[in-house]
mmCIF file of C-alpha atoms and ligand atoms in Angstrom:
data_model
loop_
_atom_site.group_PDB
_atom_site.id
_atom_site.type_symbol
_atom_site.label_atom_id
_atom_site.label_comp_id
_atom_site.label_asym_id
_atom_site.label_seq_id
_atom_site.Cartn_x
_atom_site.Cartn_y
_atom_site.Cartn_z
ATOM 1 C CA UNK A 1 -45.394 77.837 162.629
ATOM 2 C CA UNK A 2 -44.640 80.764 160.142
ATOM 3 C CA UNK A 3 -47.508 83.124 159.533
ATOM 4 C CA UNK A 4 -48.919 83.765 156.148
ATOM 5 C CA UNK A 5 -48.569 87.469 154.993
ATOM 6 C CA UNK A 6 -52.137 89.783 154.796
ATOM 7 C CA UNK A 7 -50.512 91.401 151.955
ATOM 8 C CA UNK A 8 -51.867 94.727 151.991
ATOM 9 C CA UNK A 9 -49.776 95.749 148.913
ATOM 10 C CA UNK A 10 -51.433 93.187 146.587
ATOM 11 C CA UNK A 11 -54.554 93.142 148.352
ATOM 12 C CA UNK A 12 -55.140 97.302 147.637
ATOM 13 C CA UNK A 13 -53.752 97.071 143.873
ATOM 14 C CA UNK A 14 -57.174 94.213 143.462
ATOM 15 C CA UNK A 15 -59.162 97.310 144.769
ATOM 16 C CA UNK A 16 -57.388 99.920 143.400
ATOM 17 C CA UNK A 17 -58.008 98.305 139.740
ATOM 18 C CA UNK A 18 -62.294 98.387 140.440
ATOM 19 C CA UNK A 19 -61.869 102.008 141.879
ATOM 20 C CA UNK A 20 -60.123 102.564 138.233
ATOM 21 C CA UNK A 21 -62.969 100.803 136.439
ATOM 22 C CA UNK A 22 -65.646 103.384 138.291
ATOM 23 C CA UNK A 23 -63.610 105.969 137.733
ATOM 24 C CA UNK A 24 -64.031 105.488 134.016
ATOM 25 C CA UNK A 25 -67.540 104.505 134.294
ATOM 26 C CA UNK A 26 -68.045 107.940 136.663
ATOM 27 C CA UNK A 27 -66.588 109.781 133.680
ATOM 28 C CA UNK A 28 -68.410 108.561 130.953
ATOM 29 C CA UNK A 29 -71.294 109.234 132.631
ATOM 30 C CA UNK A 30 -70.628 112.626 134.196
ATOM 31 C CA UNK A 31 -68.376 113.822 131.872
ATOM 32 C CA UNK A 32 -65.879 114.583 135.163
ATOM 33 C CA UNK A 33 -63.903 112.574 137.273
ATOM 34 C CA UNK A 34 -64.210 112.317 141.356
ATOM 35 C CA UNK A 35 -62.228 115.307 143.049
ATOM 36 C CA UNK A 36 -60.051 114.668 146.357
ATOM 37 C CA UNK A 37 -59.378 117.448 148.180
ATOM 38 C CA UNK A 38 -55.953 117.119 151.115
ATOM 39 C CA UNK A 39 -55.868 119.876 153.113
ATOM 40 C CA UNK A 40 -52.420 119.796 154.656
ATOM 41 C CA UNK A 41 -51.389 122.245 157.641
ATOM 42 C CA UNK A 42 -47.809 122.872 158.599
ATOM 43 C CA UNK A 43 -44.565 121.252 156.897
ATOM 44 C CA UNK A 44 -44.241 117.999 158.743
ATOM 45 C CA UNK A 45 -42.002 115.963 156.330
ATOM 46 C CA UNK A 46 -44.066 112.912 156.587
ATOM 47 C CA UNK A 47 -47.160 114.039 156.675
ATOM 48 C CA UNK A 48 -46.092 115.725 152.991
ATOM 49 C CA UNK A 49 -44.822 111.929 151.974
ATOM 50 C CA UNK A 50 -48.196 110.768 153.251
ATOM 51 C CA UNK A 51 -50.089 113.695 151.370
ATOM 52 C CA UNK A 52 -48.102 112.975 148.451
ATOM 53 C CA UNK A 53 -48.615 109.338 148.104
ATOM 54 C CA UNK A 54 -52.256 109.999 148.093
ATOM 55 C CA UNK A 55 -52.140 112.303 145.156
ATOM 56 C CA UNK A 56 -49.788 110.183 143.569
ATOM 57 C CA UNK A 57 -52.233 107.535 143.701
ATOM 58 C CA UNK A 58 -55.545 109.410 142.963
ATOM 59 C CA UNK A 59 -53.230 110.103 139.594
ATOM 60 C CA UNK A 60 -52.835 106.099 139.440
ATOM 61 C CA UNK A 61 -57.004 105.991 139.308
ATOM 62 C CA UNK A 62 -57.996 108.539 137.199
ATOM 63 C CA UNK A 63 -59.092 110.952 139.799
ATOM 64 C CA UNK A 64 -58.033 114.309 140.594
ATOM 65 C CA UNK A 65 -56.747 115.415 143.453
ATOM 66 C CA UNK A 66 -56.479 119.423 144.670
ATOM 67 C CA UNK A 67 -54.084 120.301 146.965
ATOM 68 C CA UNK A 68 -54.910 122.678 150.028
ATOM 69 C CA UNK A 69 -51.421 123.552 152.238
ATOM 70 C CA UNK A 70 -51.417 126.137 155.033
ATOM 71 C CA UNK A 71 -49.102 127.152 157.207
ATOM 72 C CA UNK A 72 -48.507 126.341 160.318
ATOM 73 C CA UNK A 73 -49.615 129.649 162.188
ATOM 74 C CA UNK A 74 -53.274 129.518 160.721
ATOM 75 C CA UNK A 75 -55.827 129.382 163.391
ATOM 76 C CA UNK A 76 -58.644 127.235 163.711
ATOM 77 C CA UNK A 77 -60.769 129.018 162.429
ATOM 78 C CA UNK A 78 -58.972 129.921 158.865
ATOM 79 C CA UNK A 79 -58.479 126.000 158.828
ATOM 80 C CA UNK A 80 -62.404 125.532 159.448
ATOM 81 C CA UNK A 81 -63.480 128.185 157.136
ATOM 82 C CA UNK A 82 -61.286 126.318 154.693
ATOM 83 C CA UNK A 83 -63.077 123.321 154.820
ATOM 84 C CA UNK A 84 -66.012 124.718 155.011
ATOM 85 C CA UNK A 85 -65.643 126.354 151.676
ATOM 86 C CA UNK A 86 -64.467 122.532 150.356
ATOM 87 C CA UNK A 87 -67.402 121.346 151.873
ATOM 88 C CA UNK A 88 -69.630 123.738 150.044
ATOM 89 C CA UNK A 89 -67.828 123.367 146.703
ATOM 90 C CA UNK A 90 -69.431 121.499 144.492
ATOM 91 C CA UNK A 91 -66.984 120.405 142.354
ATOM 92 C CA UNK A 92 -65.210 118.701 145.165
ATOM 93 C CA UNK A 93 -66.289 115.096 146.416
ATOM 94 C CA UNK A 94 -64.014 114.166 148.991
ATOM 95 C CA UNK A 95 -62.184 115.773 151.660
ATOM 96 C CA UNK A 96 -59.265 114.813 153.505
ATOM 97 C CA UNK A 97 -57.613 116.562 156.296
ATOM 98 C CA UNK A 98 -54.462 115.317 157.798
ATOM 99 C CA UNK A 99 -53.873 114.298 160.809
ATOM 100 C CA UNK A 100 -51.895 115.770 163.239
ATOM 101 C CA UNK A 101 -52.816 119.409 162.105
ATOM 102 C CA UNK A 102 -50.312 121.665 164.801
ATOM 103 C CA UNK A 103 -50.963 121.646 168.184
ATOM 104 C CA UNK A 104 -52.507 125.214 168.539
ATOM 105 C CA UNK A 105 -55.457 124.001 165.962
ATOM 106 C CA UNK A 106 -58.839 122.516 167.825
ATOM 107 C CA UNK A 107 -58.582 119.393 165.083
ATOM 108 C CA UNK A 108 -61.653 118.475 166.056
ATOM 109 C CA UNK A 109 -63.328 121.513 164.955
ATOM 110 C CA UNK A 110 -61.759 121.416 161.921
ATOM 111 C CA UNK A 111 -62.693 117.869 161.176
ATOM 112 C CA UNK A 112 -66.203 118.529 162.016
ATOM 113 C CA UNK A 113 -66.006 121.267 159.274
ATOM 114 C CA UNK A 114 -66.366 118.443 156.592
ATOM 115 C CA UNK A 115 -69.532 117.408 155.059
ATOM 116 C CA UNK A 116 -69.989 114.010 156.303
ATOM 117 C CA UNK A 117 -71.074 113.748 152.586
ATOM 118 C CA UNK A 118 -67.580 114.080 151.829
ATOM 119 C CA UNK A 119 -66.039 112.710 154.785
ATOM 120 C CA UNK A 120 -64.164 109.966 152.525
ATOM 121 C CA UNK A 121 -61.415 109.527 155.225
ATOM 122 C CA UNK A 122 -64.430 108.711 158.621
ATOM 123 C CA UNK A 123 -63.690 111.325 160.749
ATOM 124 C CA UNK A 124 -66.677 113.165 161.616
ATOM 125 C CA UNK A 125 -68.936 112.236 164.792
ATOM 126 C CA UNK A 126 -71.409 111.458 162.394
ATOM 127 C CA UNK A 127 -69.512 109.147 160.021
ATOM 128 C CA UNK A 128 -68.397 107.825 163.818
ATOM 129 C CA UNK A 129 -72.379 107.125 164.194
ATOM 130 C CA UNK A 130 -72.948 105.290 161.768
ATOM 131 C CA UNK A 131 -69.705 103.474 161.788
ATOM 132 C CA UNK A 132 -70.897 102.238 165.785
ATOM 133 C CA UNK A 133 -74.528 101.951 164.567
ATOM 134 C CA UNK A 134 -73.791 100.218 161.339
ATOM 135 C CA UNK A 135 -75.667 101.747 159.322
ATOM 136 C CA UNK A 136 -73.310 101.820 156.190
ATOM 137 C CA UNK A 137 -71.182 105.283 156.656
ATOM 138 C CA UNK A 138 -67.731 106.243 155.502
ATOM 139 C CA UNK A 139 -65.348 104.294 157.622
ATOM 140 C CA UNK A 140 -62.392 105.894 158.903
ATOM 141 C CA UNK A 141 -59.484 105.007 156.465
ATOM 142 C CA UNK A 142 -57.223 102.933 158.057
ATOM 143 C CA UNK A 143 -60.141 101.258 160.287
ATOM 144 C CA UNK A 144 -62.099 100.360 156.617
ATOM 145 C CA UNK A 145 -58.633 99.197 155.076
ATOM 146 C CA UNK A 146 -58.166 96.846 157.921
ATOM 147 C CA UNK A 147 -61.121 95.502 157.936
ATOM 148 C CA UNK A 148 -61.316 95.380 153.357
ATOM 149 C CA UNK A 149 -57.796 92.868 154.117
ATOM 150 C CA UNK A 150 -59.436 90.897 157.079
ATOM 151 C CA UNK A 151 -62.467 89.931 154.621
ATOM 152 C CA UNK A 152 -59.561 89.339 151.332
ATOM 153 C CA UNK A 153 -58.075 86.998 153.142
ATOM 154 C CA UNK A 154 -61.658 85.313 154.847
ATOM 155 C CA UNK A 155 -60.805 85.526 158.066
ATOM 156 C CA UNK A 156 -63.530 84.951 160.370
ATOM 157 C CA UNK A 157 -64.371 87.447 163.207
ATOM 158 C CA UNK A 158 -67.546 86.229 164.371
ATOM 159 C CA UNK A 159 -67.415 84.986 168.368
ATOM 160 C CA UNK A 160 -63.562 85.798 167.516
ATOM 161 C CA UNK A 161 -61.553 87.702 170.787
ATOM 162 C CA UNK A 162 -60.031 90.853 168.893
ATOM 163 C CA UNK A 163 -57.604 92.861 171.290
ATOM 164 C CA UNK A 164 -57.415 96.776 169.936
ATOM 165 C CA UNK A 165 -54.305 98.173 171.109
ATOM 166 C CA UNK A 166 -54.831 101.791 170.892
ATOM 167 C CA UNK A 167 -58.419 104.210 171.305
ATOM 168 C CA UNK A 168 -57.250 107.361 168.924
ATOM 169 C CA UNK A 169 -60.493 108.872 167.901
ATOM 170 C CA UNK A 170 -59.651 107.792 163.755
ATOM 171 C CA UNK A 171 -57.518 104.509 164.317
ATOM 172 C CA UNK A 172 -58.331 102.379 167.569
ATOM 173 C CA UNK A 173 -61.737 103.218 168.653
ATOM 174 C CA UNK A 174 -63.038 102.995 164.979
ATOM 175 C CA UNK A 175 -61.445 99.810 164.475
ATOM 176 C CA UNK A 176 -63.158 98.457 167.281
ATOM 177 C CA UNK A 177 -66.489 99.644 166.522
ATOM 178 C CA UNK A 178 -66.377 97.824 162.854
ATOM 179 C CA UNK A 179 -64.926 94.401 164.823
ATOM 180 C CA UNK A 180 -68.191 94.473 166.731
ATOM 181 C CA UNK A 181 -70.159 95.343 163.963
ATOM 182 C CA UNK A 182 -68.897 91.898 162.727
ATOM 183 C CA UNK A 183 -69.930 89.855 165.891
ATOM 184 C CA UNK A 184 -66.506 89.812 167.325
ATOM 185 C CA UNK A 185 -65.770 90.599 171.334
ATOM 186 C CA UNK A 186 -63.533 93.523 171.520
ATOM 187 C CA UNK A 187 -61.333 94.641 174.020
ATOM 188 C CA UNK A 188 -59.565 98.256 173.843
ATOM 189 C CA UNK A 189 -55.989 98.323 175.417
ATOM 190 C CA UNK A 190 -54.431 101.523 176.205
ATOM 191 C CA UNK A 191 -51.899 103.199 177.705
ATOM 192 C CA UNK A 192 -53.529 102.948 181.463
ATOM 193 C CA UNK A 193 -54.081 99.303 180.455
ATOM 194 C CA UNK A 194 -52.785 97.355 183.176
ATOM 195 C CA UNK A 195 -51.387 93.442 182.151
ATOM 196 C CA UNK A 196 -51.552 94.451 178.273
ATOM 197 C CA UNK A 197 -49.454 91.360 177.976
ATOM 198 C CA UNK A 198 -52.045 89.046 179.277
ATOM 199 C CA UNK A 199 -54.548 91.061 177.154
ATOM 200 C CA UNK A 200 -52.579 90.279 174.329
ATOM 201 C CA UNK A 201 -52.249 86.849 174.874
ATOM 202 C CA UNK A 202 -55.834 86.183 174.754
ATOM 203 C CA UNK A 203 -56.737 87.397 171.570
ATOM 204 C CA UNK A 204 -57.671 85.818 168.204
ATOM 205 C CA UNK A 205 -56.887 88.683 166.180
ATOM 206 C CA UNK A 206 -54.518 91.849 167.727
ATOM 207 C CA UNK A 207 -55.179 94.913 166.160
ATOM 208 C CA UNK A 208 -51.647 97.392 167.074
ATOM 209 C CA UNK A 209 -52.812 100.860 166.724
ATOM 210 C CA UNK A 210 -50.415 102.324 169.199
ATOM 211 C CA UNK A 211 -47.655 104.837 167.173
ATOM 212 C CA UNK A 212 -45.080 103.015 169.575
ATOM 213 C CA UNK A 213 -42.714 100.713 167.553
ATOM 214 C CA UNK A 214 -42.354 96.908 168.713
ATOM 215 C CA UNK A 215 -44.343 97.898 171.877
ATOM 216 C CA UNK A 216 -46.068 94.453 171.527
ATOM 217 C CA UNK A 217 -44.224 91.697 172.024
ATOM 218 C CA UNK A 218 -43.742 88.302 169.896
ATOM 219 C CA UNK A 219 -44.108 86.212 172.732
ATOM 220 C CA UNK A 220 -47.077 87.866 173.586
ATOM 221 C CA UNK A 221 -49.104 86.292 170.443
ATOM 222 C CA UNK A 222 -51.054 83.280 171.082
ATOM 223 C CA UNK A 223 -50.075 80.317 168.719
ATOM 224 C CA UNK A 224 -52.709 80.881 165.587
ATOM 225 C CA UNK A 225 -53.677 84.235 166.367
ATOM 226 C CA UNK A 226 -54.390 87.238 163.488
ATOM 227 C CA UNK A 227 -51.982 90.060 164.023
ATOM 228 C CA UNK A 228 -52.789 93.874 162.360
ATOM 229 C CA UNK A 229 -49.935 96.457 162.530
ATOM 230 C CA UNK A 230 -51.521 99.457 162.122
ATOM 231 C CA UNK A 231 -48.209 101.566 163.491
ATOM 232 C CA UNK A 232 -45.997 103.487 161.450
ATOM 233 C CA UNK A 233 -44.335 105.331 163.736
ATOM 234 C CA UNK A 234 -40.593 105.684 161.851
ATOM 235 C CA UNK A 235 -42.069 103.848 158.986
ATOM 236 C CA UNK A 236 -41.899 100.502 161.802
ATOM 237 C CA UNK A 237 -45.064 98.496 162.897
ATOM 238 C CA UNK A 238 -46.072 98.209 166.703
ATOM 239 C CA UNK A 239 -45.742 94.771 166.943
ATOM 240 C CA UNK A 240 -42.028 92.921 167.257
ATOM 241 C CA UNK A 241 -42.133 91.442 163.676
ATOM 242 C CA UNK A 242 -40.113 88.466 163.548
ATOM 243 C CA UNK A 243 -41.100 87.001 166.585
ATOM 244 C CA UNK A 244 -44.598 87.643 166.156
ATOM 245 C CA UNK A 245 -44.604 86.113 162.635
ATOM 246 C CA UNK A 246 -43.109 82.229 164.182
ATOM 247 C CA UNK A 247 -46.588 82.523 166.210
ATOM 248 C CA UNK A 248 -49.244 83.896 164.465
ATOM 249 C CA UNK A 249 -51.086 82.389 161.132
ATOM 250 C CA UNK A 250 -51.847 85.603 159.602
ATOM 251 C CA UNK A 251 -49.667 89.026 160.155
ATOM 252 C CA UNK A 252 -49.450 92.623 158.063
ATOM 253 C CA UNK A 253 -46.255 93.062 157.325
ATOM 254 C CA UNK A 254 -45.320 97.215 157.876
ATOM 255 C CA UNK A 255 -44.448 98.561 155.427
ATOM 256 C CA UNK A 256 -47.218 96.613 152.372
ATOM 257 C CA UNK A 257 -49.816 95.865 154.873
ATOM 258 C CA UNK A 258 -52.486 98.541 156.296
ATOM 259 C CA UNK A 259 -50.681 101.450 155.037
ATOM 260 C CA UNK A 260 -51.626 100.545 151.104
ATOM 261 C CA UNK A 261 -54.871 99.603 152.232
ATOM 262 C CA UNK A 262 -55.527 103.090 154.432
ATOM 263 C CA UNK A 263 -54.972 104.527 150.810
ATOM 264 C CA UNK A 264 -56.964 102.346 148.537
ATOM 265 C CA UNK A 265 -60.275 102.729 151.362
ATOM 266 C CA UNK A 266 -59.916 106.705 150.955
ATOM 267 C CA UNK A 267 -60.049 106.569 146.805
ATOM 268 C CA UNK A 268 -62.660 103.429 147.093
ATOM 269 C CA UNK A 269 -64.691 105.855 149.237
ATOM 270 C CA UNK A 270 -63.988 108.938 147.533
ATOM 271 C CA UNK A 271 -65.699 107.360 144.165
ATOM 272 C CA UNK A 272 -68.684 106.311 146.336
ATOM 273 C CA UNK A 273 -68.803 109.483 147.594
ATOM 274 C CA UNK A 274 -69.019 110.869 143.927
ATOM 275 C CA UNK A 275 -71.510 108.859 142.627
ATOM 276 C CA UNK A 276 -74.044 109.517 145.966
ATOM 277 C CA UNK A 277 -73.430 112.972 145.534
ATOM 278 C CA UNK A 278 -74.699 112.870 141.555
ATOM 279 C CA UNK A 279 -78.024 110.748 142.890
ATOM 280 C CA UNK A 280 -79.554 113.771 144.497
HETATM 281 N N1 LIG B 301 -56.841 112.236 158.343
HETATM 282 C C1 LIG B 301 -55.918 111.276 158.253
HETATM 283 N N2 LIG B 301 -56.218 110.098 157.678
HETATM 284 C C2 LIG B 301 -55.276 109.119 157.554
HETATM 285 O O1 LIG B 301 -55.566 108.026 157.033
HETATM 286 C C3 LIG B 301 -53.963 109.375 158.036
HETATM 287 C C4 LIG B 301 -53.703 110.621 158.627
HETATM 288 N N3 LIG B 301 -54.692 111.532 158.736
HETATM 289 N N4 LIG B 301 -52.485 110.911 159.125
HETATM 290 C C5 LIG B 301 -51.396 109.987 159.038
HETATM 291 C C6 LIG B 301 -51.863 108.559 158.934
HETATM 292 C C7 LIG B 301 -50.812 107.663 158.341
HETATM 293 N N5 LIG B 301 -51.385 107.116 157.152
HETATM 294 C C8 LIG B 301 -50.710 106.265 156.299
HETATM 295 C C9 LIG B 301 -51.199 105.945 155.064
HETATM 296 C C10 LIG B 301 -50.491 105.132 154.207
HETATM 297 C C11 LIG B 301 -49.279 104.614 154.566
HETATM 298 C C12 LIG B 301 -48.541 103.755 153.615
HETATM 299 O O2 LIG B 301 -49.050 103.414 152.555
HETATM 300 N N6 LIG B 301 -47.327 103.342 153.931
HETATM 301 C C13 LIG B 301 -46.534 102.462 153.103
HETATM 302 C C14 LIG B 301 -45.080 102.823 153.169
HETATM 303 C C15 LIG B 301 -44.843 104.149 152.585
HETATM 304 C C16 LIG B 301 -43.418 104.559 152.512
HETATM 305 O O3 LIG B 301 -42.750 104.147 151.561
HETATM 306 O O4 LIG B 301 -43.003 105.286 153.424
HETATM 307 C C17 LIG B 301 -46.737 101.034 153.557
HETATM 308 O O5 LIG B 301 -47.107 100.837 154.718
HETATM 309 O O6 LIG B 301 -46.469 100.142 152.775
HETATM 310 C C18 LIG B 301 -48.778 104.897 155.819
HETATM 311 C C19 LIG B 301 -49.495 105.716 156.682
HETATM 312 C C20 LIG B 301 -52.624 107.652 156.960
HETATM 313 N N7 LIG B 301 -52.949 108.459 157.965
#
């Protein structure tokens, strides 16, 4: 067997073209488009690229996007008075900070700093809430974009066995929260997870959401199984590609899988987040 391809790349350009359409219809009738705000700490190359592609693609939709870079040395609470500020800015809908801010920062204090209002990118507690009470929240990025290709491609995750591989407080425990939302039986795997192989092996769908490049095995896969690499460690997914791929029926390639997806759930949220702002 040869898996199809959840072709995140095509998949998020379908999205990114209705985000464009209520972008324009925002516009006409606000007379303003939706406002991103990336708040970027320290000069990590890659988290730039990432910071950059999202601009770049904000551009793409007709949104704007303002830029917010510190330096490294700020302290937590310059980064939470920040966002604070953001949060209290009206002419500002979203809010985005990036993850990993430098190690002396409490990045949970900071992320808590955003108005779950504008917390476009689900990583507040309370966006967490409502993500594990589903009751409709911003979903955390990458989390929402997995779940936005799972659905474009119809797979079914009812009474489905999906393995999460990974519990980061924006990537694997999110993920695993929306899978149950969605009737499926979830199992986290994690770095104390003894057997992950045999874990592995018994899932429907395997979510990788690791950061540890081809730490899960082809062989691993069961025959028909859904496989989601959410790595990008190095720009290269968690999961051994190739192998995986003779096994499974569906797989994300890395890159054009989640990452374009992570991207298009941010601006798809940050529109959202626009118009529910203008309601009240
Ligand atoms: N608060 C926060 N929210 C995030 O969503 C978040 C974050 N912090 N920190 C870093 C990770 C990483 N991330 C990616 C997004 C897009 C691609 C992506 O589109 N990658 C392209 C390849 C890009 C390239 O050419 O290098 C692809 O997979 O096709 C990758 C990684 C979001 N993250």
């Amino acid at each position: 067997m040869t898996a199809r391809i959840l072709d995140g790349r095509a998949t998020s350009a379908a999205m990114l073209d209705r985000v464009r359409e209520e972008v324009a219809e925002f516009s006409r009738e606000h007379g303003r488009v939706p406002v991103l705000a990336t708040v970027l700490v320290g000069d990590d190359p890659a988290s730039h690229t990432y910071v950059r592609m999202k601009a770049n693609r904000c551009a793409k939709v007709g949104m704007e996007s303002r830029r917010v870079e510190l330096d490294a040395g700020i302290s937590t609470e310059t980064l939470v008075k920040t966002i604070r500020e953001l949060s209290a800015d009206p002419a500002v809908d979203g809010i985005l900070l990036q993850h990993p801010v430098p190690g002396h920062i409490d990045e949970r204090a900071a992320f808590e700093a955003i108005d779950p209002a504008k917390d476009v990118d689900g990583v507040t507690r309370t966006s967490f809430a409502r993500m594990a009470f589903d009751e409709g929240g911003f979903a955390s990025a990458t989390p929402g974009g997995i779940m936005a290709l799972l659905d474009a491609y119809e797979i079914p995750l009812s009474g489905k066995h999906a393995v999460v591989v990974g519990r980061s407080p924006i990537l694997g425990k999110p993920v695993g929260m929306l899978l149950l939302a969605r009737d499926a039986t979830v199992t986290y795997c994690h770095s104390r997870t003894r057997d992950l192989a045999e874990h592995v092996a018994r899932a429907d769908i395997v979510v990788a959401a690791v950061g540890r490049p081809e730490l899960i095995r082809g062989e691993w896969i069961k025959p028909g199984a859904v496989v989601v690499d959410a790595g990008y460690a190095d720009n290269r997914g968690d999961v051994e590609y190739e192998a995986a791929a003779e096994r499974a029926s569906f797989i994300t390639p890395v890159p054009g899988g989640v990452g374009p997806m992570t991207i298009a759930t941010l601006l798809a949220q940050t529109v959202r987040a626009a118009r529910e702002g203008t309601e009240k």
